[in-house]
């Protein structure tokens, strides 16, 4: 064994065990998911799709990949799924490649208002290759005004409209987005990377009946391995006007499959696909609904308590697992970077995040983003979340007092001993 690497992995395991994880995009997979990811499947090349591969010896991985496809279709009542994207960004890139030509216009949610890098940021392929336009939130409400989205769509005539975000705490009106897309002749894609687990548990609006295409990561609220997926509902057979040279309709599903492979990726990661299948099996278990309800309820408890303590939450609260805190309401001189650094000294992990109409840069920010997916997996209920808010408030009130922060860290570490993580299930060596 390579002790240098495995000692570090064990160190990371200890860090995860004794801290409070509030990064909204993180979670703790089951030991079974980790076992599948660390399996011999990593040795196998399987370019292509089940039953149509470019390599021999794919009989077993075909069954594994089909299991992942069937399970994810069952979760989302989908008609089509591609489980090969290595990440959410790769899933999005594959859809763009399949649906747009370089220079085509699309409309996405502004990154500085809570959108995602892969939805048109000028430093990302999506903004470099395509002509990105944006809608955002209203300064007064922190929510999206759908009439303004419609006006923007009518103005820029996008080929594709993207809904979904990485820092937006409200639910999405997919039906209205579809009406707008239909009005301007655009395809509609929802990126549900963040709320996927809550959608799977029917705790949030369902995009599948309304969106032509839905992409997601598998490792956030869905609690699987790091990776991506693409799913489609009834639109999977939609030929959207494309035909072969012989005049036969090309199905959207095959255009998307080609977008992933060979368009964007090479060989699929069958060990990760197996881990996705395991995680999807867990999502189909009724206990996952209990988990998803608790994630939401924990987020609401935290938001309420933070507001009571004088913190500004963008949009005033949350419908999902996350919230964006505008630090300026309580601490005009404390920025997101300082807050992140102080909280990490107390073993509370969050990320600094720009708030809409931020007066500070993305490297400094006026906000922090927190989420409850990971702590809920640890077993936290509302009263534990209120304790976390107490610690956060104490840290932010004393962000330069190292002694105080060390004291809070001891309390946090002791508290976390009540919530074992991978006990007797996992060590790196
Ligand atoms: N990095 C992810 C997040 O934190 O939301 C999105 O890619």
Coordinates of C-alpha atoms and ligand atoms in Angstrom, one line a residue:
X1 CA 0.0 0.0 0.0
X2 CA 1.1 3.5 -0.7
X3 CA 1.1 4.9 2.8
X4 CA 1.6 8.4 1.7
X5 CA -1.6 8.5 -0.2
X6 CA -3.6 6.3 2.1
X7 CA -2.6 8.1 5.2
X8 CA -3.9 11.3 3.6
X9 CA -7.2 9.5 2.7
X10 CA -7.6 8.5 6.3
X11 CA -6.9 12.1 7.4
X12 CA -9.7 13.3 5.1
X13 CA -12.0 10.6 6.5
X14 CA -11.3 12.0 10.0
X15 CA -11.9 15.6 8.8
X16 CA -15.3 14.5 7.4
X17 CA -16.1 12.7 10.6
X18 CA -15.5 15.5 13.1
X19 CA -16.8 18.5 11.2
X20 CA -20.2 20.0 10.4
X21 CA -20.5 19.9 6.6
X22 CA -22.7 22.7 5.3
X23 CA -21.5 22.9 1.7
X24 CA -24.8 22.7 -0.2
X25 CA -23.5 20.6 -3.0
X26 CA -21.9 17.9 -0.8
X27 CA -23.2 14.8 0.9
X28 CA -22.1 11.5 2.3
X29 CA -22.7 8.4 0.1
X30 CA -23.3 5.0 1.7
X31 CA -20.4 2.7 2.2
X32 CA -22.0 0.5 -0.5
X33 CA -21.7 3.3 -3.1
X34 CA -18.0 3.8 -2.1
X35 CA -17.4 0.0 -2.4
X36 CA -18.9 -0.1 -5.9
X37 CA -16.8 2.9 -6.9
X38 CA -13.6 1.3 -5.6
X39 CA -14.3 -1.9 -7.6
X40 CA -12.6 -3.8 -10.4
X41 CA -15.0 -2.2 -12.9
X42 CA -12.5 0.6 -13.2
X43 CA -10.4 -1.8 -15.3
X44 CA -13.0 -2.1 -18.1
X45 CA -13.2 -0.1 -21.3
X46 CA -16.8 0.0 -22.6
X47 CA -17.1 2.8 -25.2
X48 CA -20.6 2.8 -26.6
X49 CA -23.8 1.8 -24.9
X50 CA -25.3 -1.5 -23.5
X51 CA -25.5 -4.0 -26.4
X52 CA -23.5 -1.7 -28.7
X53 CA -20.0 -1.4 -27.5
X54 CA -16.6 -1.0 -29.3
X55 CA -14.9 -3.5 -27.0
X56 CA -15.4 -7.1 -26.1
X57 CA -16.1 -8.5 -22.6
X58 CA -18.8 -6.0 -21.9
X59 CA -21.5 -8.5 -21.0
X60 CA -21.4 -7.8 -17.2
X61 CA -21.0 -4.0 -17.5
X62 CA -23.9 -3.9 -19.9
X63 CA -26.1 -5.4 -17.2
X64 CA -24.8 -2.9 -14.6
X65 CA -25.3 0.1 -16.9
X66 CA -28.8 -1.1 -17.8
X67 CA -29.6 -1.4 -14.1
X68 CA -28.5 2.1 -13.5
X69 CA -30.6 3.3 -16.5
X70 CA -33.7 1.4 -15.4
X71 CA -33.5 2.6 -11.8
X72 CA -33.0 6.3 -12.7
X73 CA -35.9 6.1 -15.1
X74 CA -38.1 4.6 -12.3
X75 CA -37.0 7.4 -9.9
X76 CA -38.0 10.2 -12.2
X77 CA -40.7 8.4 -14.3
X78 CA -38.4 9.1 -17.2
X79 CA -38.5 7.4 -20.7
X80 CA -34.8 7.8 -21.4
X81 CA -31.6 8.1 -19.4
X82 CA -27.9 8.4 -20.1
X83 CA -25.9 7.6 -17.0
X84 CA -22.4 8.1 -18.6
X85 CA -21.7 11.8 -18.0
X86 CA -18.7 12.1 -15.7
X87 CA -20.2 15.2 -14.1
X88 CA -23.0 17.7 -14.2
X89 CA -20.9 20.0 -16.3
X90 CA -20.2 17.2 -18.8
X91 CA -23.9 16.4 -19.0
X92 CA -24.7 20.0 -19.8
X93 CA -21.9 20.2 -22.3
X94 CA -23.2 17.1 -24.0
X95 CA -26.7 18.5 -24.3
X96 CA -25.3 21.8 -25.7
X97 CA -23.2 19.9 -28.2
X98 CA -26.2 17.9 -29.3
X99 CA -28.7 20.8 -29.4
X100 CA -26.8 23.9 -30.5
X101 CA -24.3 24.9 -33.1
X102 CA -21.4 27.2 -32.2
X103 CA -22.7 30.8 -32.0
X104 CA -26.3 29.8 -31.3
X105 CA -28.1 31.8 -28.6
X106 CA -29.3 30.3 -25.4
X107 CA -30.9 31.7 -22.3
X108 CA -29.7 30.7 -18.8
X109 CA -29.8 31.9 -15.2
X110 CA -27.1 34.5 -14.3
X111 CA -24.2 33.0 -12.4
X112 CA -23.9 36.1 -10.2
X113 CA -27.5 35.6 -9.2
X114 CA -27.1 31.9 -8.3
X115 CA -26.7 30.2 -11.7
X116 CA -24.0 27.8 -12.7
X117 CA -20.7 28.2 -14.5
X118 CA -21.8 25.8 -17.3
X119 CA -24.9 27.8 -18.0
X120 CA -23.1 30.5 -20.1
X121 CA -20.3 32.0 -18.0
X122 CA -17.9 33.9 -20.2
X123 CA -14.9 31.8 -18.9
X124 CA -16.7 28.5 -19.5
X125 CA -17.1 26.6 -22.9
X126 CA -20.8 27.4 -22.7
X127 CA -20.1 31.1 -22.8
X128 CA -17.1 30.9 -25.1
X129 CA -18.7 28.7 -27.8
X130 CA -22.3 29.8 -27.6
X131 CA -24.1 33.1 -27.4
X132 CA -25.2 33.2 -23.8
X133 CA -28.0 35.5 -22.5
X134 CA -29.3 35.6 -19.0
X135 CA -32.3 36.2 -16.7
X136 CA -31.8 36.8 -13.0
X137 CA -33.6 37.6 -9.8
X138 CA -35.3 40.8 -8.7
X139 CA -33.3 42.9 -6.2
X140 CA -36.3 43.5 -3.9
X141 CA -37.6 39.9 -3.7
X142 CA -34.6 37.7 -4.6
X143 CA -36.9 35.7 -6.8
X144 CA -37.2 35.2 -10.6
X145 CA -39.9 37.3 -12.3
X146 CA -41.3 35.0 -15.0
X147 CA -42.7 37.8 -17.0
X148 CA -39.2 39.2 -17.3
X149 CA -37.9 35.8 -18.4
X150 CA -40.6 35.7 -21.1
X151 CA -39.7 39.2 -22.3
X152 CA -36.0 38.3 -22.4
X153 CA -36.8 35.1 -24.4
X154 CA -38.8 37.1 -26.9
X155 CA -36.0 39.6 -27.2
X156 CA -33.1 37.2 -27.7
X157 CA -34.9 34.2 -29.4
X158 CA -32.8 31.5 -27.8
X159 CA -32.6 28.0 -29.3
X160 CA -32.4 26.6 -25.8
X161 CA -33.6 27.8 -22.4
X162 CA -31.9 26.5 -19.3
X163 CA -33.5 26.6 -15.9
X164 CA -31.8 25.5 -12.7
X165 CA -29.2 26.9 -10.4
X166 CA -26.5 26.2 -7.8
X167 CA -27.5 28.9 -5.3
X168 CA -31.3 29.5 -5.6
X169 CA -33.4 28.5 -2.7
X170 CA -36.9 28.6 -4.4
X171 CA -38.7 26.1 -6.5
X172 CA -39.0 26.4 -10.3
X173 CA -42.1 27.0 -12.4
X174 CA -41.2 24.4 -15.1
X175 CA -44.7 24.7 -16.7
X176 CA -44.3 28.4 -17.3
X177 CA -40.7 27.9 -18.6
X178 CA -42.1 25.4 -21.1
X179 CA -44.8 27.8 -22.2
X180 CA -42.1 30.4 -22.8
X181 CA -39.9 27.9 -24.6
X182 CA -42.8 26.8 -26.8
X183 CA -43.7 30.5 -27.6
X184 CA -40.2 31.2 -28.9
X185 CA -39.5 27.8 -30.4
X186 CA -36.8 26.9 -28.0
X187 CA -35.9 23.6 -26.3
X188 CA -36.1 23.6 -22.5
X189 CA -33.5 22.0 -20.3
X190 CA -33.6 21.8 -16.5
X191 CA -30.4 21.3 -14.6
X192 CA -31.6 19.8 -11.3
X193 CA -28.1 19.1 -10.0
X194 CA -28.9 20.6 -6.6
X195 CA -32.5 19.6 -5.9
X196 CA -32.6 16.2 -7.7
X197 CA -33.0 14.2 -4.5
X198 CA -35.9 16.4 -3.3
X199 CA -37.5 16.1 -6.8
X200 CA -37.0 12.3 -6.7
X201 CA -38.8 12.3 -3.3
X202 CA -41.6 14.5 -4.7
X203 CA -40.8 17.2 -2.3
X204 CA -40.4 19.8 -5.1
X205 CA -42.0 20.5 -8.5
X206 CA -41.4 17.8 -11.2
X207 CA -39.5 19.0 -14.3
X208 CA -39.9 15.8 -16.3
X209 CA -43.4 16.5 -17.7
X210 CA -42.4 20.0 -18.8
X211 CA -38.8 20.0 -19.9
X212 CA -37.5 18.4 -23.1
X213 CA -34.2 17.5 -21.3
X214 CA -33.2 17.2 -17.6
X215 CA -29.6 17.0 -16.5
X216 CA -28.3 16.4 -13.0
X217 CA -25.3 15.5 -10.9
X218 CA -25.7 12.4 -8.8
X219 CA -23.7 13.4 -5.7
X220 CA -25.6 16.3 -4.1
X221 CA -29.1 15.7 -2.7
X222 CA -29.3 12.5 -4.7
X223 CA -26.5 11.2 -2.4
X224 CA -24.7 9.0 -5.0
X225 CA -21.2 9.0 -6.4
X226 CA -19.7 12.1 -8.1
X227 CA -21.1 12.1 -11.6
X228 CA -23.8 13.2 -14.0
X229 CA -27.0 12.0 -15.8
X230 CA -29.3 13.1 -18.5
X231 CA -33.0 12.1 -18.5
X232 CA -36.0 12.8 -20.7
X233 CA -39.7 12.3 -20.3
X234 CA -42.2 12.1 -23.1
X235 CA -40.0 14.2 -25.5
X236 CA -37.5 11.5 -25.9
X237 CA -39.0 10.4 -29.2
X238 CA -39.3 14.0 -30.5
X239 CA -37.5 14.1 -33.8
X240 CA -37.3 18.0 -33.5
X241 CA -37.0 18.2 -37.2
X242 CA -33.8 16.2 -37.7
X243 CA -33.7 13.5 -40.3
X244 CA -31.1 11.1 -41.8
X245 CA -30.0 11.4 -45.4
X246 CA -32.7 8.9 -46.2
X247 CA -35.3 11.2 -44.6
X248 CA -35.8 9.1 -41.5
X249 CA -36.5 10.9 -38.3
X250 CA -33.6 11.0 -35.8
X251 CA -34.9 10.6 -32.2
X252 CA -33.8 13.1 -29.6
X253 CA -32.6 10.2 -27.5
X254 CA -30.0 9.1 -30.1
X255 CA -28.9 12.7 -30.7
X256 CA -28.3 13.1 -26.9
X257 CA -26.5 9.7 -26.7
X258 CA -24.2 10.8 -29.4
X259 CA -23.7 14.2 -27.6
X260 CA -22.3 12.3 -24.6
X261 CA -20.4 9.6 -26.6
X262 CA -18.6 10.1 -28.9
X263 CA -19.4 13.8 -28.8
X264 CA -18.1 14.9 -25.4
X265 CA -16.6 11.8 -23.7
X266 CA -14.7 8.6 -24.4
X267 CA -14.9 5.5 -22.3
X268 CA -17.6 5.5 -19.6
X269 CA -16.6 5.1 -15.9
X270 CA -18.4 1.8 -15.3
X271 CA -17.3 1.7 -11.6
X272 CA -19.0 5.0 -11.1
X273 CA -22.0 3.8 -13.1
X274 CA -22.2 0.8 -10.8
X275 CA -22.1 3.2 -7.8
X276 CA -24.9 5.3 -9.4
X277 CA -27.0 2.1 -9.7
X278 CA -26.4 1.4 -6.0
X279 CA -27.4 5.0 -5.1
X280 CA -30.5 4.9 -7.3
X281 CA -31.5 1.7 -5.5
X282 CA -31.2 3.6 -2.2
X283 CA -33.3 6.5 -3.6
X284 CA -36.0 4.0 -4.5
X285 CA -36.2 2.8 -0.9
X286 CA -39.0 4.5 1.1
X287 CA -36.4 5.7 3.7
X288 CA -35.1 8.1 1.1
X289 CA -38.4 10.1 1.2
X290 CA -38.0 10.4 5.0
X291 CA -34.5 11.7 4.4
X292 CA -35.6 14.2 1.8
X293 CA -38.4 15.6 4.0
X294 CA -35.9 16.0 6.8
X295 CA -33.4 17.8 4.5
X296 CA -36.1 20.4 3.8
X297 CA -37.4 20.7 7.3
X298 CA -33.8 21.2 8.6
X299 CA -33.2 23.9 6.0
X300 CA -36.3 25.7 7.0
X301 CA -35.4 25.5 10.7
X302 CA -32.0 27.0 9.9
X303 CA -33.4 29.8 7.7
X304 CA -35.9 30.8 10.3
X305 CA -33.4 30.8 13.1
X306 CA -30.9 32.8 11.0
X307 CA -33.5 35.4 10.2
X308 CA -34.4 35.7 13.9
X309 CA -30.8 36.4 14.6
X310 CA -30.8 39.3 12.0
X311 CA -29.3 37.5 9.0
X312 CA -30.6 38.3 5.5
X313 CA -31.6 35.2 3.5
X314 CA -32.0 35.9 -0.2
X315 CA -35.7 35.6 -1.1
X316 CA -36.5 35.4 2.7
X317 CA -36.3 31.7 3.1
X318 CA -36.0 28.3 1.3
X319 CA -38.1 25.7 -0.5
X320 CA -35.2 23.3 -0.9
X321 CA -32.0 22.2 0.9
X322 CA -30.0 25.4 0.6
X323 CA -30.0 29.1 1.3
X324 CA -27.9 32.1 0.5
X325 CA -27.1 34.4 3.4
X326 CA -26.4 38.1 2.7
X327 CA -23.9 38.9 5.5
X328 CA -24.3 42.6 5.0
X329 CA -27.6 42.8 6.9
X330 CA -25.9 41.8 10.1
X331 CA -22.2 42.5 9.5
X332 CA -21.7 45.2 6.9
X333 CA -17.9 44.9 7.2
X334 CA -17.6 41.1 7.2
X335 CA -17.2 39.5 3.8
X336 CA -17.8 36.0 2.6
X337 CA -14.1 35.0 2.5
X338 CA -13.6 36.1 6.1
X339 CA -16.7 34.2 7.2
X340 CA -15.6 31.1 5.4
X341 CA -12.2 31.2 7.0
X342 CA -13.5 31.8 10.5
X343 CA -16.1 29.0 10.2
X344 CA -13.5 26.5 8.9
X345 CA -11.4 27.2 12.1
X346 CA -14.4 25.9 14.0
X347 CA -14.7 22.9 11.7
X348 CA -17.9 24.2 10.1
X349 CA -17.5 24.0 6.3
X350 CA -19.4 26.4 4.1
X351 CA -18.6 28.3 0.9
X352 CA -18.4 32.0 0.3
X353 CA -20.9 32.9 -2.4
X354 CA -21.8 36.1 -4.3
X355 CA -25.3 37.3 -3.6
X356 CA -27.4 38.9 -6.3
X357 CA -26.3 42.5 -7.1
X358 CA -23.2 41.9 -4.9
X359 CA -21.0 44.9 -4.2
X360 CA -18.0 42.6 -3.8
X361 CA -16.1 40.4 -6.2
X362 CA -16.5 36.6 -6.6
X363 CA -13.2 36.1 -4.7
X364 CA -14.4 38.1 -1.7
X365 CA -18.3 38.1 -1.8
X366 CA -20.9 39.4 0.6
X367 CA -22.5 36.1 1.1
X368 CA -22.2 32.5 2.2
X369 CA -24.2 29.5 0.9
X370 CA -25.2 26.7 3.2
X371 CA -27.2 23.5 2.7
X372 CA -28.5 20.6 4.8
X373 CA -28.1 17.6 2.6
X374 CA -24.9 16.3 4.3
X375 CA -25.8 17.0 7.9
X376 CA -29.2 15.3 7.5
X377 CA -27.4 12.2 6.2
X378 CA -25.3 12.4 9.4
X379 CA -28.6 12.2 11.4
X380 CA -29.2 15.9 12.2
X381 CA -32.8 17.0 13.0
X382 CA -34.1 20.5 13.6
X383 CA -32.7 20.9 17.1
X384 CA -29.2 20.0 15.9
X385 CA -29.6 22.5 13.1
X386 CA -30.5 25.2 15.6
X387 CA -27.3 24.3 17.5
X388 CA -25.3 24.8 14.3
X389 CA -26.9 28.3 13.8
X390 CA -25.8 29.1 17.4
X391 CA -22.2 28.1 16.6
X392 CA -22.2 30.0 13.3
X393 CA -23.5 33.1 14.9
X394 CA -20.9 32.9 17.7
X395 CA -18.1 32.3 15.1
X396 CA -19.2 35.3 12.9
X397 CA -19.5 37.6 16.0
X398 CA -16.0 36.6 17.0
X399 CA -14.4 36.0 13.7
X400 CA -10.9 37.3 14.7
X401 CA -10.8 35.7 18.1
X402 CA -8.7 32.5 17.6
X403 CA -9.2 31.3 21.1
X404 CA -12.9 31.5 20.9
X405 CA -13.0 29.8 17.5
X406 CA -10.8 26.9 18.9
X407 CA -13.3 26.5 21.8
X408 CA -16.2 26.3 19.4
X409 CA -14.2 23.7 17.3
X410 CA -13.9 21.5 20.4
X411 CA -17.6 21.7 21.0
X412 CA -18.3 20.8 17.4
X413 CA -15.9 17.9 17.4
X414 CA -17.4 16.5 20.6
X415 CA -20.9 16.9 19.2
X416 CA -20.1 15.1 16.0
X417 CA -19.1 12.0 17.9
X418 CA -22.8 11.4 18.4
X419 CA -23.2 11.1 14.6
X420 CA -20.9 8.3 13.5
X421 CA -19.8 8.3 9.8
X422 CA -18.7 5.0 8.2
X423 CA -18.2 3.4 11.6
X424 CA -16.6 0.0 11.1
X425 CA -17.5 0.3 7.4
X426 CA -14.6 2.2 6.0
X427 CA -10.9 2.9 6.4
X428 CA -8.6 3.7 3.6
X429 CA -6.2 1.0 4.7
Ligands
LIG1 N1 -19.7 23.2 -7.5 C1 -21.1 22.9 -7.5 C2 -21.8 23.6 -6.4 O1 -21.2 23.8 -5.4 O2 -23.0 24.0 -6.5 C3 -21.7 23.2 -8.7 O3 -20.9 22.6 -9.7

